[in-house]
Every structure is written in C-alpha cells, then in structure tokens.
Short mmCIF file of C-alpha atoms and ligand atoms in Angstrom, two decimals:
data_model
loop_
_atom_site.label_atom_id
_atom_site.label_comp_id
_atom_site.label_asym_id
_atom_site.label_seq_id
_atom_site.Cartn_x
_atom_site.Cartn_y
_atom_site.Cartn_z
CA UNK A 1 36.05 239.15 -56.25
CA UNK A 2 39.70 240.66 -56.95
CA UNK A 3 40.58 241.17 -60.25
CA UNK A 4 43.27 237.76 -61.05
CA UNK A 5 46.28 238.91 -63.15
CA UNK A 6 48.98 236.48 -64.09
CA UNK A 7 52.02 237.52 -62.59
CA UNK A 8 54.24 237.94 -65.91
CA UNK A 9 53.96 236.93 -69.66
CA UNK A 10 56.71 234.33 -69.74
CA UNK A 11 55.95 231.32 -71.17
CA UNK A 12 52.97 228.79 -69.44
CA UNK A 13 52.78 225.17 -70.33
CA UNK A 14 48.86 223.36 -70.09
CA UNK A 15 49.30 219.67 -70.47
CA UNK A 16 46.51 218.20 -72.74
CA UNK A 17 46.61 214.44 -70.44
CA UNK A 18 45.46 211.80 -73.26
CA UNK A 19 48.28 208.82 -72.65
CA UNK A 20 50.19 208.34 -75.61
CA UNK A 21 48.40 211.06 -77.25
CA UNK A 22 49.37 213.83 -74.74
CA UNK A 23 50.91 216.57 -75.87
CA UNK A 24 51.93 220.34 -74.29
CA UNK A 25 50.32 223.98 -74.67
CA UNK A 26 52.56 226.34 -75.17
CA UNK A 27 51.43 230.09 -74.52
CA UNK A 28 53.81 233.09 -74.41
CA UNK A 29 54.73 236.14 -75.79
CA UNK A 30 57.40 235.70 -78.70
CA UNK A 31 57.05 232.29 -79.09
CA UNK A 32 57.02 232.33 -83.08
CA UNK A 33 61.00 233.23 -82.75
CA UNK A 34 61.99 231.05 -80.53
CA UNK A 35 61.75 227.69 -82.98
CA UNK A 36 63.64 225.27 -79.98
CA UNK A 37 59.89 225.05 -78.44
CA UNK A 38 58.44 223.47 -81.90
CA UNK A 39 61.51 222.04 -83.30
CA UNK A 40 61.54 219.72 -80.48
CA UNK A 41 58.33 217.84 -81.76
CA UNK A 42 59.20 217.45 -85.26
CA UNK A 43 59.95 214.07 -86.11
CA UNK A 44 61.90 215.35 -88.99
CA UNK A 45 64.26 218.07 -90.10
CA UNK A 46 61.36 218.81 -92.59
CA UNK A 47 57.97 220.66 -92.20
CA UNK A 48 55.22 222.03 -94.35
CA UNK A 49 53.33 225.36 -93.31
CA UNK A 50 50.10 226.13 -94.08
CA UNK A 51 48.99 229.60 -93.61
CA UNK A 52 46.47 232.11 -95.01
CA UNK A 53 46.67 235.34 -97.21
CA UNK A 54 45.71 237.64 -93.99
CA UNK A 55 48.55 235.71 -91.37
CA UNK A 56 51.29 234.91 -94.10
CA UNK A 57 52.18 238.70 -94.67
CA UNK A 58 52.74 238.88 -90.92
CA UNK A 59 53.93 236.02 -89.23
CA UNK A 60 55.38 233.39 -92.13
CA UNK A 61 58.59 235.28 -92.34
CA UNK A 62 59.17 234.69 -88.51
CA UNK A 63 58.22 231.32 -88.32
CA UNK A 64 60.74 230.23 -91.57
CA UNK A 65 63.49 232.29 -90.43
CA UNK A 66 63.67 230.49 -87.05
CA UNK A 67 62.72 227.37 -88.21
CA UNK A 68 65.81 227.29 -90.78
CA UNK A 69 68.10 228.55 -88.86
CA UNK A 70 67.56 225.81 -86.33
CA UNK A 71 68.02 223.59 -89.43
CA UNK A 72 64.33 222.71 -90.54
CA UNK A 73 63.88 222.81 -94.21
CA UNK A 74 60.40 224.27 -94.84
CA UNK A 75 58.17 224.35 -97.69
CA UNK A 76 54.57 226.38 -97.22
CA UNK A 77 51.36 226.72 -98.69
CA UNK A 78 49.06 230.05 -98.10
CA UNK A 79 45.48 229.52 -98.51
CA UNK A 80 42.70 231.91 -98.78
CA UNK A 81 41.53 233.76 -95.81
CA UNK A 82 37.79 233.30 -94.55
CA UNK A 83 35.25 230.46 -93.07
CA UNK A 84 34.32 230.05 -96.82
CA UNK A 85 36.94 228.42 -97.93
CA UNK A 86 37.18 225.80 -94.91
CA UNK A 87 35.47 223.44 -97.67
CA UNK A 88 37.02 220.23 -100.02
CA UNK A 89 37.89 222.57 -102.41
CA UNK A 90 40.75 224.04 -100.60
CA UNK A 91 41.79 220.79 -98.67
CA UNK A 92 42.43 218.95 -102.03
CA UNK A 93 44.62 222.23 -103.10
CA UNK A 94 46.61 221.58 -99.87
CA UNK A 95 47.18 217.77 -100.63
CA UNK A 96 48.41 218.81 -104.33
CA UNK A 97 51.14 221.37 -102.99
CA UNK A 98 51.75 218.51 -100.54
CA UNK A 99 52.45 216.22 -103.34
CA UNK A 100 54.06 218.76 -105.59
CA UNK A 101 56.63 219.16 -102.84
CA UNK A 102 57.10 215.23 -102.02
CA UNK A 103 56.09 215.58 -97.95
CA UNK A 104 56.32 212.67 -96.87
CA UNK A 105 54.95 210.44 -93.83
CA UNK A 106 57.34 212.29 -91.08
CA UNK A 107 56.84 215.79 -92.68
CA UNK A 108 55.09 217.67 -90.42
CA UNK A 109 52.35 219.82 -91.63
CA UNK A 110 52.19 223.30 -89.07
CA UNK A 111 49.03 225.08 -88.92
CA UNK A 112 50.19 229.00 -88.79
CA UNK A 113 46.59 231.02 -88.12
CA UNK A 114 42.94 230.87 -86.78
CA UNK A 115 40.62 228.19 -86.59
CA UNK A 116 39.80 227.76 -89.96
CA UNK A 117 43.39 226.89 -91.01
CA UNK A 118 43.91 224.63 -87.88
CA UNK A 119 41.19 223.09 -88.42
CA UNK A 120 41.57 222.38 -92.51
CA UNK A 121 45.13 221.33 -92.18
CA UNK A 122 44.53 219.45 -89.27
CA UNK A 123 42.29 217.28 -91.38
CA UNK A 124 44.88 217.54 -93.85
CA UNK A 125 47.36 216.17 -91.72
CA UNK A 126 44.85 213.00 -90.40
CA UNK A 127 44.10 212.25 -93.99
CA UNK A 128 47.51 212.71 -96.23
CA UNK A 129 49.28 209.58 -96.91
CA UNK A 130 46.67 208.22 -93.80
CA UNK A 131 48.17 210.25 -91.26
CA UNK A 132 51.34 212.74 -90.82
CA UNK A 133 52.31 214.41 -87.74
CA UNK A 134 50.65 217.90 -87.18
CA UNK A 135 51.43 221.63 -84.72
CA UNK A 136 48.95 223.73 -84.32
CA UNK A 137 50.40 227.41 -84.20
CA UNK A 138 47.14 229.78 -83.37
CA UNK A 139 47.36 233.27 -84.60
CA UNK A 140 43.58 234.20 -82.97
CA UNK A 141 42.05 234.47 -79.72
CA UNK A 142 39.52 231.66 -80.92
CA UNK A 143 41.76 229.37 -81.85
CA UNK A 144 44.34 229.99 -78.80
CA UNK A 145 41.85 229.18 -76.22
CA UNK A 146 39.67 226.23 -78.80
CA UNK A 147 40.25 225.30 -81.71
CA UNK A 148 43.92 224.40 -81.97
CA UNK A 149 43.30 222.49 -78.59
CA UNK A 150 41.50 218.81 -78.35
CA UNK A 151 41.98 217.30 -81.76
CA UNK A 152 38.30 218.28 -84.04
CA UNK A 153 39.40 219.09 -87.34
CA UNK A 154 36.85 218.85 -90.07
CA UNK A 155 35.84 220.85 -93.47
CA UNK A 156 32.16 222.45 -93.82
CA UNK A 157 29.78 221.68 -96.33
CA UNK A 158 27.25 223.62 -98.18
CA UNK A 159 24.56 222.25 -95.85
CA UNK A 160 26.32 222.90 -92.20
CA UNK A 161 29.35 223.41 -90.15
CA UNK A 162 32.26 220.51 -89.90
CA UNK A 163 30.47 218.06 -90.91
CA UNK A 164 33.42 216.40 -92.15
CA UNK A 165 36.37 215.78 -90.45
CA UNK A 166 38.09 213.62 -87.92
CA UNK A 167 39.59 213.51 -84.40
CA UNK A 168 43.44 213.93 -84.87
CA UNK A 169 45.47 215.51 -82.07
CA UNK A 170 48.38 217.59 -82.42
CA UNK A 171 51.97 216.99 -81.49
CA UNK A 172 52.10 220.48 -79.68
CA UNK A 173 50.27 224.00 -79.79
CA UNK A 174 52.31 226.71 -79.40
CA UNK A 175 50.21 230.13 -78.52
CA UNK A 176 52.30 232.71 -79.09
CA UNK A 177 50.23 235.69 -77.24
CA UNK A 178 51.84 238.31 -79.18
CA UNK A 179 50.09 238.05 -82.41
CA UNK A 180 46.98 238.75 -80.81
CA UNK A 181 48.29 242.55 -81.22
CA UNK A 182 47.50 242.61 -85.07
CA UNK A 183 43.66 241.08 -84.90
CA UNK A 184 41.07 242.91 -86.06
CA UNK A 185 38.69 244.03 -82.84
CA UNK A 186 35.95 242.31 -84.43
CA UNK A 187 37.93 238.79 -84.38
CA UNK A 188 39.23 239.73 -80.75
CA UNK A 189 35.52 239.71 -79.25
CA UNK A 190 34.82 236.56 -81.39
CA UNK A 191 37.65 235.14 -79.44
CA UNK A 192 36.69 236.49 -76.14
CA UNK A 193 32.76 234.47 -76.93
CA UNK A 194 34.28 231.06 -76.59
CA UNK A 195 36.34 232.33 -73.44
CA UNK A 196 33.32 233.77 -71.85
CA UNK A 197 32.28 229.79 -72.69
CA UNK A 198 34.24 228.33 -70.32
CA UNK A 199 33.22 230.37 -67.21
CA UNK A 200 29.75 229.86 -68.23
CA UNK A 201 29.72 225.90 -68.62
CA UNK A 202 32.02 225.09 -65.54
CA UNK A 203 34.04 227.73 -64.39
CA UNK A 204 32.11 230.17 -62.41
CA UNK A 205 35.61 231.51 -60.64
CA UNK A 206 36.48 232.15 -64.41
CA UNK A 207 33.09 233.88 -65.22
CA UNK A 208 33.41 236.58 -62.31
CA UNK A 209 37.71 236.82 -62.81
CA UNK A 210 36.17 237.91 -66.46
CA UNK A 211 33.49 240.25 -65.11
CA UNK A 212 36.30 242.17 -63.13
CA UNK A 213 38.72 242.19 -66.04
CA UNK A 214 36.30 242.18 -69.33
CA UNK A 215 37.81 246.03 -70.24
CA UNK A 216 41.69 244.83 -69.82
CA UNK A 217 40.89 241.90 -72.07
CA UNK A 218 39.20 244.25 -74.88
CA UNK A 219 42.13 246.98 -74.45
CA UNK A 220 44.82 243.92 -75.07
CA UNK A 221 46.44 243.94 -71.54
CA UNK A 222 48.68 241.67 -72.40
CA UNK A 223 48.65 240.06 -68.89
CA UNK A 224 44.98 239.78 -68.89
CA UNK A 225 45.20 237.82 -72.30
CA UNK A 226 47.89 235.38 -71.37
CA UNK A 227 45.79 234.81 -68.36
CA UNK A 228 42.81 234.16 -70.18
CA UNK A 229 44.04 231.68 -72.88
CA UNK A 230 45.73 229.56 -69.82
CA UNK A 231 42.70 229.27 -67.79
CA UNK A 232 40.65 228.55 -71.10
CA UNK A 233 42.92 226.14 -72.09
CA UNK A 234 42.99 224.65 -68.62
CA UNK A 235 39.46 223.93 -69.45
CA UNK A 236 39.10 222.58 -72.58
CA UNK A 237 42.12 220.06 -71.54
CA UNK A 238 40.62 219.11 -68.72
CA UNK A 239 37.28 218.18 -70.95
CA UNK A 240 39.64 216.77 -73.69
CA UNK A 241 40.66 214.74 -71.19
CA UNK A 242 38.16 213.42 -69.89
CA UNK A 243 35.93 212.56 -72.83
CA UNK A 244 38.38 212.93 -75.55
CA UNK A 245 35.69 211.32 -78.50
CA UNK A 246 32.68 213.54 -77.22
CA UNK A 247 31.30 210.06 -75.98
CA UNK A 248 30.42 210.45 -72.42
CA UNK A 249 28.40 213.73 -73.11
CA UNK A 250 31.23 216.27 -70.92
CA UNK A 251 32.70 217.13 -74.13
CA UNK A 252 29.81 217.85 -75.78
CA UNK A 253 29.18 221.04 -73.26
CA UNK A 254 31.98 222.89 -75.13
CA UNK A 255 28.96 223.19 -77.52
CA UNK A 256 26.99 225.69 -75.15
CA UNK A 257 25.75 228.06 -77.68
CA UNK A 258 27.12 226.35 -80.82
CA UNK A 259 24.18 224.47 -82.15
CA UNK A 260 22.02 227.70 -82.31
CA UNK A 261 25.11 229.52 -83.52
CA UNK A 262 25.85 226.78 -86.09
CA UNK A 263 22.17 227.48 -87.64
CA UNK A 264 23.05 230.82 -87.65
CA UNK A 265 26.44 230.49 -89.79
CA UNK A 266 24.93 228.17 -92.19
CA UNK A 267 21.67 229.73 -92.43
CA UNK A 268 23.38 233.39 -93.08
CA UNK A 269 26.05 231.91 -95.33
CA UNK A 270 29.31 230.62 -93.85
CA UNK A 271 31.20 234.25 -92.94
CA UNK A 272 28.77 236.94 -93.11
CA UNK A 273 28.70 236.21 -88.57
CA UNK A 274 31.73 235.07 -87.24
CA UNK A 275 31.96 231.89 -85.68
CA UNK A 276 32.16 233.23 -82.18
CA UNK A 277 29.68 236.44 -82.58
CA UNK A 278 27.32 233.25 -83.54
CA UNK A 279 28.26 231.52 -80.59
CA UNK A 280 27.42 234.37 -78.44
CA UNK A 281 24.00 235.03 -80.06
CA UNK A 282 23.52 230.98 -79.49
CA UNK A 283 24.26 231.58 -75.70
CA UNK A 284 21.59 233.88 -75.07
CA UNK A 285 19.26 231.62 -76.62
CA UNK A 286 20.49 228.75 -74.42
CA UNK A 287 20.02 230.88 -71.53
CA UNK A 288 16.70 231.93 -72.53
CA UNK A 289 15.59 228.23 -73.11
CA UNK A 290 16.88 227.62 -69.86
CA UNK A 291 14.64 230.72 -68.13
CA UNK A 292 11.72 229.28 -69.98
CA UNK A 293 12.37 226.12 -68.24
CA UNK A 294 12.81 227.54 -65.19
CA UNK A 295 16.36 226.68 -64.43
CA UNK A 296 17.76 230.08 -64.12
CA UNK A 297 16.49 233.56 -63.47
CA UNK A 298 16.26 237.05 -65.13
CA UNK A 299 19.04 238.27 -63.51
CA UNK A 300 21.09 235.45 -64.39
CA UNK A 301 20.05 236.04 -68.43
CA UNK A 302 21.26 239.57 -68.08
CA UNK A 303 24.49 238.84 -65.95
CA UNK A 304 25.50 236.73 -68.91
CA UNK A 305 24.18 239.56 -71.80
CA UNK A 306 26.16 242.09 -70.15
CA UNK A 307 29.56 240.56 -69.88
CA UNK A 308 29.00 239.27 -73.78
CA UNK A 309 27.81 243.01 -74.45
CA UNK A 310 31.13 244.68 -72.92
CA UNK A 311 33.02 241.60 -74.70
CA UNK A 312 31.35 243.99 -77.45
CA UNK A 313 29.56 240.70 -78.80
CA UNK A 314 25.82 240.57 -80.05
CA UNK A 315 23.35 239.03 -78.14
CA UNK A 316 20.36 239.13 -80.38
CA UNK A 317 20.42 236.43 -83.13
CA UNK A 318 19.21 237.04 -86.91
CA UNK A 319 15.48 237.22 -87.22
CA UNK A 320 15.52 233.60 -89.15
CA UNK A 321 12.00 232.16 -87.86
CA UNK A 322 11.42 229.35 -85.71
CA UNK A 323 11.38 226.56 -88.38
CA UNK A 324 14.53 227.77 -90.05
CA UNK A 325 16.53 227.46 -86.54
CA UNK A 326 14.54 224.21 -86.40
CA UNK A 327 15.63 222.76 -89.50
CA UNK A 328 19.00 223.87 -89.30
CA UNK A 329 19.69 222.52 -85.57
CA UNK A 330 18.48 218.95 -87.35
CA UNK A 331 21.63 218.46 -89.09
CA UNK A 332 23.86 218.98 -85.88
CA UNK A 333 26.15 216.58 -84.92
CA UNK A 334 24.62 216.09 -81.43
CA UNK A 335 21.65 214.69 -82.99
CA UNK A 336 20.99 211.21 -81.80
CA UNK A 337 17.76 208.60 -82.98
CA UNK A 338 16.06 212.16 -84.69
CA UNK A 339 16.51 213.97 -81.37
CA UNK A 340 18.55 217.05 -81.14
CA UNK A 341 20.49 217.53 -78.08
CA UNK A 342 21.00 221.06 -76.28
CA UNK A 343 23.08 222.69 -73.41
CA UNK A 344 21.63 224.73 -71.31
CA UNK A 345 22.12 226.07 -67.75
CA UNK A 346 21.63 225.50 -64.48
CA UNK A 347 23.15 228.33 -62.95
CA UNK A 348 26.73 230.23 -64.10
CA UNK A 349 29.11 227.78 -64.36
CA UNK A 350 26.99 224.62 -64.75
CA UNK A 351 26.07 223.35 -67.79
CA UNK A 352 24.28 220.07 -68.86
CA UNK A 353 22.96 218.24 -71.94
CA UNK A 354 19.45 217.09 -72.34
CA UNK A 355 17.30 216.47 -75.58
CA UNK A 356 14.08 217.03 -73.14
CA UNK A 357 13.50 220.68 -74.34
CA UNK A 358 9.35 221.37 -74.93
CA UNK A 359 9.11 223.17 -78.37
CA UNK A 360 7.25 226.25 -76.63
CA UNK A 361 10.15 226.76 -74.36
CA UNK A 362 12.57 226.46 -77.47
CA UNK A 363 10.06 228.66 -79.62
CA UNK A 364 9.78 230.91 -76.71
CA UNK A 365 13.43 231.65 -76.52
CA UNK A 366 14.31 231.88 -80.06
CA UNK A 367 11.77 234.26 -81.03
CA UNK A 368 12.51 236.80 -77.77
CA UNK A 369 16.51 236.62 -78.45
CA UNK A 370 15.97 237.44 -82.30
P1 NAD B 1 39.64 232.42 -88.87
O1 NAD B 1 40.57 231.29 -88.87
O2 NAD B 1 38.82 232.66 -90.07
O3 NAD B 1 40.46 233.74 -88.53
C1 NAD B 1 39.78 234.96 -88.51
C2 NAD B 1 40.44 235.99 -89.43
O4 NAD B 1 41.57 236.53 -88.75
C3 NAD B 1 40.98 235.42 -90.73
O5 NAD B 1 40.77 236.38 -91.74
C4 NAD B 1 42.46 235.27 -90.47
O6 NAD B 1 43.21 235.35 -91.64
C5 NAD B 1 42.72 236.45 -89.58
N1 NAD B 1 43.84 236.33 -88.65
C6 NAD B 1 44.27 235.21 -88.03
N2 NAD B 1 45.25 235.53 -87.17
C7 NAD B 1 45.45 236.85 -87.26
C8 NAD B 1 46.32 237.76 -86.60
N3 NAD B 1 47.12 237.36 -85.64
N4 NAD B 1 46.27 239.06 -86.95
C9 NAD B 1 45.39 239.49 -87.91
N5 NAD B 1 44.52 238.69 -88.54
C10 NAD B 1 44.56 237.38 -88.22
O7 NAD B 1 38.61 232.32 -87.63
P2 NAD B 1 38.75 231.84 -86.13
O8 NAD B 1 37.75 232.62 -85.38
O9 NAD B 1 40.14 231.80 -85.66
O10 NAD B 1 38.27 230.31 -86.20
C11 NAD B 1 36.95 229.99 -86.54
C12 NAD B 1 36.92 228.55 -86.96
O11 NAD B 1 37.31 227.71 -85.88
C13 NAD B 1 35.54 228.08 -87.39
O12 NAD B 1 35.65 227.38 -88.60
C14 NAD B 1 35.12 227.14 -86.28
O13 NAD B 1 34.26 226.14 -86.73
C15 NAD B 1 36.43 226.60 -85.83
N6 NAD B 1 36.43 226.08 -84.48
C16 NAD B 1 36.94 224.84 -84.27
C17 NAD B 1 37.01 224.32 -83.00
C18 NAD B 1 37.66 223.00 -82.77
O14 NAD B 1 37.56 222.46 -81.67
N7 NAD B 1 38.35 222.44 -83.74
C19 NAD B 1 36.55 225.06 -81.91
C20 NAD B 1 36.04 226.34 -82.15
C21 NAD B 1 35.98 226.84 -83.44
N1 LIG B 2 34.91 223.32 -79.59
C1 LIG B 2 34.25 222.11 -79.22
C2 LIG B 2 35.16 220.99 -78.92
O1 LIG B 2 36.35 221.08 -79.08
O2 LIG B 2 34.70 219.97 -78.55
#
C-alpha cells in the first residue's frame, strides 16, 4: 500500500460526538501560541495550569504569555514529573494550591503535559468544588493520540493502575504537534505503542499506512506525526463515541494489551516500564494467547513484533511467573463476577473481548513472550 502523508501541518480538528458533552481536537503545529483556539472554551477570564517539572521549563512560558495577553489571568501549579507520583498524594497538593489561589467553580484547570498530568488534573478538575471545567493540552505522543482524549482520569494506587478516578470529559484538547520535538526517544516509541493500538484493534488501513511509514514516525517527520495523532484520534473518538462509559464492551478494546501491561507496571513498580513499552509487551502476549487459541497465525504474531520492534518497543515482557501475571490481572478493572476479561485478535485490525481464555493457552503465551 502507498505510503499516506497528510498533505500539510496546519491545524486538523477531530470532533469527539458525545451530545452535550462534545467537544473538538485540536492538532497542529504551534498551537501553544496561538491562545484564540483555547481561550474560546474558557468559561472565564481565569484559568489554573497544572504542569510538571520536565514540561514547565519548556512550554509554561508559552502557554502564560499567550494566554495573558489575550486577557486570561493565570495562576499554575508544577507537579513532579513521573507515573509515581500519579497517586492521592499529589492530587490533594493540587486541590491546596487550588484553594490557596481561590479558583473557583468557572476557573478552568488546563492540563499542560503527558498522561500522567492529564490524567491527575483531570480528576482534579471532576472532583474540586464537585466539578470545574477542564483542557487537556498534551505535550506527549501518548497522551496526543489517548489519554487527553475520551474523558478516564483516575490516580493509581499502591496495588494497581487507575484504580481511582472518574469519567470527566474535557472542554477541548488542543495537540500542539510541535512539542513532540523535545521528547525523549524513549517516550516517543511509548507513544507510537498505543498508535500501533489502533491499527491493530480496528484499523487495519492504519496498521499497513504504519508499516510503510514506521521510520518517518521514529525520525519525527513532522507530517507523518500530525498524520498519525489524527487518524489515532479519529479512533479513539469514534469508540468514545460510541460507548462513552466502557459499557457496551467497544470501549473496552482500547485495552488490547493493557491488562498484561498493567501487571507489568504494578508488578515492576509504577515507572521502572513505561506505560506504553508495557502496553507493547502486553500486545504480544495478547497475540500469543490468541495463536494458542488458534485465531491467528505465526506470521500474523511476527507482522505485529516487527512493526512494535522498528517502533523500537520491547516485545518480550519481564520474566514475572505465571501466578504473578495471574494475580495481578485479578485486580483489573475489566474484571466482572471473579472473571477477568481479555482482548485478543482475530486477525489485524479486529479485536474482541471474551473472558473464555483456557489457563494453558494464557500460561502458554505468557511464559513464551517473557
Ligand atoms: P508522562 O505523563 O509521565 O510523560 C512522560 C515523560 O515525558 C514525563 O517525564 C514528562 O514530564 C515528559 N514530557 C512530557 N511532555 C514532554 C515534552 N513535550 N518534551 C519532553 N518531555 C516531556 O507519560 P505519558 O506516557 O504521557 O502518559 C502515561 C500515563 O497516561 C499513564 O499514567 C497511563 O495510565 C495514562 N493513560 C491514560 C489514558 C486515558 O485514557 N486517560 C490512556 C492511556 C494512558
Ligand atoms: N485508553 C483506554 C480508554 O480510553 O478507554
């Protein structure tokens, strides 16, 4: 298939369709300066920021400067960096700067970096004073093309991922493609694990359009990336969408991969793998219990290792044992009356959910991908 390029970087808009919850993606290059795209869903001529130590050094300036001078009066709070601090702790010292700065109900809290801040202040923002109105500005691939989109915000705790938190959309997210340039190659390929997602659960068009242009997505083509946040984000709002409360089982595919890699994370200690490099070890494993079942071939398993290989992802898991992964995937959230529930594969690009997985398949796959 020819390689798919968007045509130029100026700015895309992806609808997220959710009636009176619908709000707009913004992705484009320079986006951070140009505040008339956010200051248009601010409900007041106030707004809190909440950043990280990593992203505040490089983009916080921006974002105040143009945010003042289009006559918002902002007040911001940096957090530490890292998935370890995506816990209570740090949520309760967001509500006191909150406080200590008198936000009130219309102040809108702006989430300025990766997942872990978009996710923490967007459980900020469902929980302060029962509710204030919340942007999601993503700083990383991951959270351009996931996390800032769909409305899961949550905290960790000691004994797994998120397992606190609530649905709360944004008003907007505004993906400003050009602060992809200062990520750290490791957190690019992390990214490019939950893009690879979508062409593997229902995007096959996607999976080969990656395939052809995997090398010009490492390098940074900046064509290539705006390209591959829109069609990721045409994905995950058309599964928003359609099952916006992970009820009807279509949301819950976004979680090919993610209840092995969740074990991973909280078995290894929240950090030491990143979230996606987990989620790419957890898709091999899906695959692999999907081969066992017969679903998919060999050649199918190693189409789907290579591309995550030259995404420079790994695609063997941590050696934890059968039991550990066992008792870990127990406490994940797709867990209904004691059963876990998986994703696996029926060919590239479709993906389903069944709890019907023998334990010698599931043993079988998790001991030859580790
Ligand atoms: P992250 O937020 O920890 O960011 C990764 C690192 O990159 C951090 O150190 C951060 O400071 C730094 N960084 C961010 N932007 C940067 C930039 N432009 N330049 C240089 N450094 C930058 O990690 P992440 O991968 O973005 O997000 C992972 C989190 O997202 C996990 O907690 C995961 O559970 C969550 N997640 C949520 C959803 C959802 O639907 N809500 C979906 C997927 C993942
Ligand atoms: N990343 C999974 C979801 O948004 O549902």
């Amino acid at each position: 298939m020819a390689p798919i390029v968007a045509q130029s970087t100026t700015m895309q808009t992806v609808h997220v369709a959710l009636a009176e919850r619908s709000y707009p993606i913004y992705i484009g290059e320079g986006l951070l300066e140009n505040a008339a795209v956010l200051v248009q869903h601010l409900p007041q001529k106030r707004a809190a920021i909440v950043s990280d130590t990593t992203v505040a050094p490089l983009y916080l300036d921006t974002l105040v400067k143009a945010l003042t001078a289009a006559g918002i009066s902002v007040t911001s709070v940096v957090l530490p960096s890292g998935e370890q601090y995506k816990d209570w702790r740090t949520l309760n010292t967001v509500f006191e700067a909150l406080l200590d700065q008198h936000c009130e109900r219309k102040t809108a809290l702006i989430a300025l970096g990766g997942g872990v801040i978009g996710d923490l202040t967007g459980f900020a923002a469902a929980t302060y004073l029962r509710g204030v109105p919340f942007v999601q500005v993503p700083t990383t691939l991951l959270a351009q093309v996931d996390s800032s989109v769909g409305g899961k915000t949550a905290v960790n705790l000691p004994r797994g991922k998120n397992l606190v938190g609530a649905f709360y959309q944004p008003l907007a997210v505004i993906a400003d493609t050009a602060t992809l340039k200062t990520l750290p190659p490791r957190e690019l390929s992390a990214g490019l694990a939950e893009v690879i997602k979508y062409g593997l659960m229902r995007d096959t068009t996607f999976f080969e359009w990656l395939e052809e242009n995997m090398e010009a997505l490492v390098a940074l083509d900046a064509n290539a990336l705006a390209y591959a946040v829109q069609r990721s984000c045409e994905n995950k709002a058309a599964v928003v969408a359609a099952d916006e409360r992970e009820e009807s089982g279509q949301r819950a595919l976004l979680n090919l991969g993610h209840t092995f890699g969740h074990a991973i994370e909280s078995t290894l200690g929240y950090g030491s793998w990143l979230h996606g490099e987990a989620v790419a070890a957890g898709m091999v494993i899906a695959a692999r219990v999907s081969q066992q079942m017969a679903l998919i071939d060999e050649a199918t398993v190693q189409r789907i290792v290579q591309l995550l290989e030259r995404a420079r992802l790994p695609t063997k898991a941590p050696a934890l044992g059968f039991e550990r992964y066992l008792g870990a995937m127990g406490l994940d959230k797709k867990v209904e009356g004691g059963k876990i529930h998986f994703i696996l594969l029926r060919a590239i690009g479709d993906a389903f959910l069944t709890a019907d997985v023998p334990r010698s398949a599931l043993a079988a796959a998790i001991n030859s991908s580790s």
